[in-house]
Coordinates of C-alpha atoms in Angstrom, one line a residue:
X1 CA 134.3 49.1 -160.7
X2 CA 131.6 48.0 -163.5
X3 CA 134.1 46.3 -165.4
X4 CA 135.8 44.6 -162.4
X5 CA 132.0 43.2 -161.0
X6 CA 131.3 42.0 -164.4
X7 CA 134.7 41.6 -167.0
X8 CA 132.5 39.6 -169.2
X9 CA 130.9 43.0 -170.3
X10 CA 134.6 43.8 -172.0
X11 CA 134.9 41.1 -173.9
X12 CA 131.5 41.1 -175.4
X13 CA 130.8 44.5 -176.3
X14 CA 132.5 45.1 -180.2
X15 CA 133.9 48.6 -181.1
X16 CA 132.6 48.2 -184.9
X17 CA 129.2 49.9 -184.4
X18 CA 131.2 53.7 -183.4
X19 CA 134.7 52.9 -185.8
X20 CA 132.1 51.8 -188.5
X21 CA 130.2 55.5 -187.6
X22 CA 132.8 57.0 -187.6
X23 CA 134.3 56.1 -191.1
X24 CA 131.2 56.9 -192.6
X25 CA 131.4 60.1 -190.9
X26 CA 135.1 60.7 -192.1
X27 CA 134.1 59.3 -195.5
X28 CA 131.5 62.1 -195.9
X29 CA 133.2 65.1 -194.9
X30 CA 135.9 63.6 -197.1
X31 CA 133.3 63.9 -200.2
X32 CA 132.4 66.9 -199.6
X33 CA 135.2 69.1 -199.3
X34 CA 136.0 66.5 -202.4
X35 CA 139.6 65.7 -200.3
X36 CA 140.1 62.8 -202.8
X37 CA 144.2 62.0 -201.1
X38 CA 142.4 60.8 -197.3
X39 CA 140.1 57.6 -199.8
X40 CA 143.2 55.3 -199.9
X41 CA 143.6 55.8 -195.7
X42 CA 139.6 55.2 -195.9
X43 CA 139.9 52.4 -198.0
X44 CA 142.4 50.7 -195.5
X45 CA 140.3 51.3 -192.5
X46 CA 137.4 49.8 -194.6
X47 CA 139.2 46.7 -195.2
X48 CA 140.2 46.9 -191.2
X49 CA 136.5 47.1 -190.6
X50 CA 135.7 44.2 -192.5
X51 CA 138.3 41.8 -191.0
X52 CA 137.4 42.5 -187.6
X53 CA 133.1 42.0 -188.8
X54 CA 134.7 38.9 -189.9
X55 CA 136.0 37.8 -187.0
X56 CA 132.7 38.7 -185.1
X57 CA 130.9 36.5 -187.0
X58 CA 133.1 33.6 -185.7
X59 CA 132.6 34.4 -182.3
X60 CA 129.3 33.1 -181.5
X61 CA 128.7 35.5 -178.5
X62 CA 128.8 38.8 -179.9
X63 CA 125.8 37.4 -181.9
X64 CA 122.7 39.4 -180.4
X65 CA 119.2 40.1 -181.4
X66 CA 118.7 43.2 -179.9
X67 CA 121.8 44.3 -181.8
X68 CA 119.5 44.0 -184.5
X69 CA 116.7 45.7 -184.1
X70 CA 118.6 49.0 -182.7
X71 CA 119.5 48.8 -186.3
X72 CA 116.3 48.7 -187.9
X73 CA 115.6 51.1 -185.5
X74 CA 118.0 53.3 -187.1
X75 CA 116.9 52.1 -190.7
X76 CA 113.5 53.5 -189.4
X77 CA 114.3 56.9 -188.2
X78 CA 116.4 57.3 -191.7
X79 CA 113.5 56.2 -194.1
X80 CA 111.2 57.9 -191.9
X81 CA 112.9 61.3 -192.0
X82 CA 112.7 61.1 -195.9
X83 CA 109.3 59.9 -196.1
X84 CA 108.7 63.0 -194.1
X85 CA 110.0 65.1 -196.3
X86 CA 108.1 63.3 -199.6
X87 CA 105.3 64.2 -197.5
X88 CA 105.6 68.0 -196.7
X89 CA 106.7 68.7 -200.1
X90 CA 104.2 66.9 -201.7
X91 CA 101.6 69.2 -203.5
X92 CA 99.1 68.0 -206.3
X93 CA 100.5 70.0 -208.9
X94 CA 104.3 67.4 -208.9
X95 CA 104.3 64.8 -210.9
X96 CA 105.6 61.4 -209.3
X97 CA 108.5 59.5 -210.3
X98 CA 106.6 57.1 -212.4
X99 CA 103.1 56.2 -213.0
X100 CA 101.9 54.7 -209.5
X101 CA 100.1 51.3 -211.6
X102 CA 102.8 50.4 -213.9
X103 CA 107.0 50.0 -212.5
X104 CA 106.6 50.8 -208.9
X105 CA 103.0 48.6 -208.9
X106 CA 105.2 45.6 -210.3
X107 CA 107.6 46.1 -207.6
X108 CA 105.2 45.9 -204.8
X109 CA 104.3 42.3 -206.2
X110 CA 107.8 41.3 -206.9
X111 CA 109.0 42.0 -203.5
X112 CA 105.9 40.5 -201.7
X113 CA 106.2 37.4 -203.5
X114 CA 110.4 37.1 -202.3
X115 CA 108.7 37.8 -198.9
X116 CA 107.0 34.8 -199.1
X117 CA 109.3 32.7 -200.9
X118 CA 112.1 33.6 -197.7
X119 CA 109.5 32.9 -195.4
X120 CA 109.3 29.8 -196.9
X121 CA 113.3 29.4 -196.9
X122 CA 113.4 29.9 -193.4
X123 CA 110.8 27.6 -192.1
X124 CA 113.0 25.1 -194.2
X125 CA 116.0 25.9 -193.3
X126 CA 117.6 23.1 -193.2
X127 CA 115.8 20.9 -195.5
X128 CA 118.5 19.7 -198.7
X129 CA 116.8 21.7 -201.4
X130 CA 116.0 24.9 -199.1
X131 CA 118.1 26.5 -201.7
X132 CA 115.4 26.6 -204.1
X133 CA 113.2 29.2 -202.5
X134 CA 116.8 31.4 -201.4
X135 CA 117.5 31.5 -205.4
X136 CA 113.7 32.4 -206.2
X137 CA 113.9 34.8 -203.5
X138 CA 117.2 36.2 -204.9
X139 CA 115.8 36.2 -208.5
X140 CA 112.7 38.5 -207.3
X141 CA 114.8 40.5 -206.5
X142 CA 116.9 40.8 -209.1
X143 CA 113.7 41.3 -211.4
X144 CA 113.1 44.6 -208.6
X145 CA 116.6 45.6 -209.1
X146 CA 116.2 45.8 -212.6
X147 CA 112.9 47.0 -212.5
X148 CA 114.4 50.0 -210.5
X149 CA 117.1 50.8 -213.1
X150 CA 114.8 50.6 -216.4
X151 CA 112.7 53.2 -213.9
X152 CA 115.1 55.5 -213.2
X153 CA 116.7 55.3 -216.7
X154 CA 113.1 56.6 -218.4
X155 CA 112.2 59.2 -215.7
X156 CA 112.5 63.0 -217.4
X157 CA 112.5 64.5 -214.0
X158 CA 115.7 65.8 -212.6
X159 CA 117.3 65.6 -208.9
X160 CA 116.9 69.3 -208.6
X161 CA 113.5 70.3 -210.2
X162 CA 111.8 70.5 -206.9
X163 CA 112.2 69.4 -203.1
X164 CA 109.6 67.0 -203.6
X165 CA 111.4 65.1 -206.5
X166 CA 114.5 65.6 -204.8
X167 CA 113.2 63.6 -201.5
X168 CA 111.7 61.2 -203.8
X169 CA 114.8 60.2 -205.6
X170 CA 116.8 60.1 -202.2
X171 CA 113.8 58.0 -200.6
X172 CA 113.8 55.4 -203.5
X173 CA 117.9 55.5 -203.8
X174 CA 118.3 54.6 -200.2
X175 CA 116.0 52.1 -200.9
X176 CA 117.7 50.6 -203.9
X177 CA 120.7 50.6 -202.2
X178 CA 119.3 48.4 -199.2
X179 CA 117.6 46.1 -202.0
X180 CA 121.5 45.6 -203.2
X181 CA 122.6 44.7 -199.3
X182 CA 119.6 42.3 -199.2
X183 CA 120.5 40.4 -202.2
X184 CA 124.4 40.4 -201.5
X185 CA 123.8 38.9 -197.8
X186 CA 120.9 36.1 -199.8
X187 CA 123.7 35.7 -201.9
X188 CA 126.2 34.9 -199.4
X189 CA 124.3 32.5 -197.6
X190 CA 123.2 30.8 -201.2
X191 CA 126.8 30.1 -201.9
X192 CA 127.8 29.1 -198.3
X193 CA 125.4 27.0 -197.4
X194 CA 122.3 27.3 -194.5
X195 CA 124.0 24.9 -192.8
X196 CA 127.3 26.6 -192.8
X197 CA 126.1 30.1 -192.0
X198 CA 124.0 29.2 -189.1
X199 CA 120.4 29.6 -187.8
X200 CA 121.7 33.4 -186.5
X201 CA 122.9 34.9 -190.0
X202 CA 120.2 33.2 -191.5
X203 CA 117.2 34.8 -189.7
X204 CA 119.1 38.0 -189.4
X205 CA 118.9 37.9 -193.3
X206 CA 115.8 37.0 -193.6
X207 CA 114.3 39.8 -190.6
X208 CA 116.5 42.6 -192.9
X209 CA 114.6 41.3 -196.3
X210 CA 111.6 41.5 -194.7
X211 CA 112.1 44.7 -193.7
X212 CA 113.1 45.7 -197.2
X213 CA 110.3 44.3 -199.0
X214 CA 107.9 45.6 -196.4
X215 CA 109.8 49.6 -196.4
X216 CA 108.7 49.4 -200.0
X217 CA 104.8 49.5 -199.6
X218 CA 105.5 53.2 -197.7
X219 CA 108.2 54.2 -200.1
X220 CA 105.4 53.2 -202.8
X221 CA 102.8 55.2 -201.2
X222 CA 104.3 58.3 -200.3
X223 CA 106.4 58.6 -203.4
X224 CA 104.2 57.3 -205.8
X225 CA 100.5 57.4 -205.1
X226 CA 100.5 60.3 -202.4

């Protein structure tokens, strides 16, 4: 009776968030019982996935905020949990990743300053050279991207020294990896054009970079100086 009193409600409501879940879900179980002959199916449905996201994108009313922000919800809840644990572990006899004043201290800056310089993109958006402040932004990150390797690549402590460092390195991976996401989706809209991906895709870029940069400053705390 709902969908006959309102059959808009069908034809705006996408079934990417629970196939999208449920891939991930597949795809981990998949990992680890290491059943290596079910990635090529994965890979298919992946490439499913991405065709239908792309035909989302064209259809301008499945665009929602709210959308958004259950997913940063999520985001929240995720970094949260491992913060959590960085937390309870934490005792003052671990030693932190890195020195808390010299890589991770260089990061804070870096990402700060491409939270400004997207600010700036966005409240430009559509001015000709716009496109300046998107490729600082993306170079600043960059410089954090490679900041993060050169880190991880001198760090003498190992995954499974203690709980602590373990929840550490998954706290700052996750993070790395949403630094990555960030940069692919500035990317994107660098070599498209503002004006071709929209005010929507725009701000929702430049809300999830914001949200990176900011995650940082508790990552940084909790991992680092804590």
């Amino acid at each position: 009776m709902f969908l006959i009193a309102c059959p808009c409600w069908a034809s705006l409501v996408s079934f990417l968030p629970v196939f999208n879940a449920s891939l991930v879900g597949v795809l981990l179980v998949t990992l680890f019982l290491w059943e290596i002959s079910l990635l090529p199916i994965l890979l298919v449905l992946s490439v499913v996935s991405l065709l239908f996201f792309w035909f989302d994108l064209q259809n301008v009313s499945l665009h929602y905020e709210s959308a958004f922000w259950l997913f940063i919800l999520s985001e929240v809840m995720a970094f949260g949990s491992l913060l959590t644990c960085c937390f309870w572990f934490d005792t003052c006899s671990f030693v932190s990743l890195s020195s808390p004043l010299e890589i991770p201290f260089l990061g804070c800056f870096l990402l700060l300053g491409s939270s400004i310089t997207v600010t700036g993109f966005h409240h430009v958006l559509f001015w000709r050279y716009s496109y300046t402040l998107l490729g600082l932004t993306i170079f600043l990150g960059a410089c954090f991207v490679c900041l993060q390797l050169y880190e991880m690549n001198e760090v003498f402590i190992n995954l499974v020294d203690t709980s602590f460092h373990a929840s550490s390195f998954c706290t700052v991976g996750l993070h790395f990896s949403h630094v990555l996401i960030g940069i692919v989706g500035l990317i994107t809209i660098l070599v498209i054009g503002s004006s071709k991906a929209g005010w929507y895709r725009c701000t929702i870029v430049t809300w999830y970079w914001h949200f990176v940069d900011y995650v940082w400053l508790f990552v940084y705390t909790f991992v680092y100086v804590c």
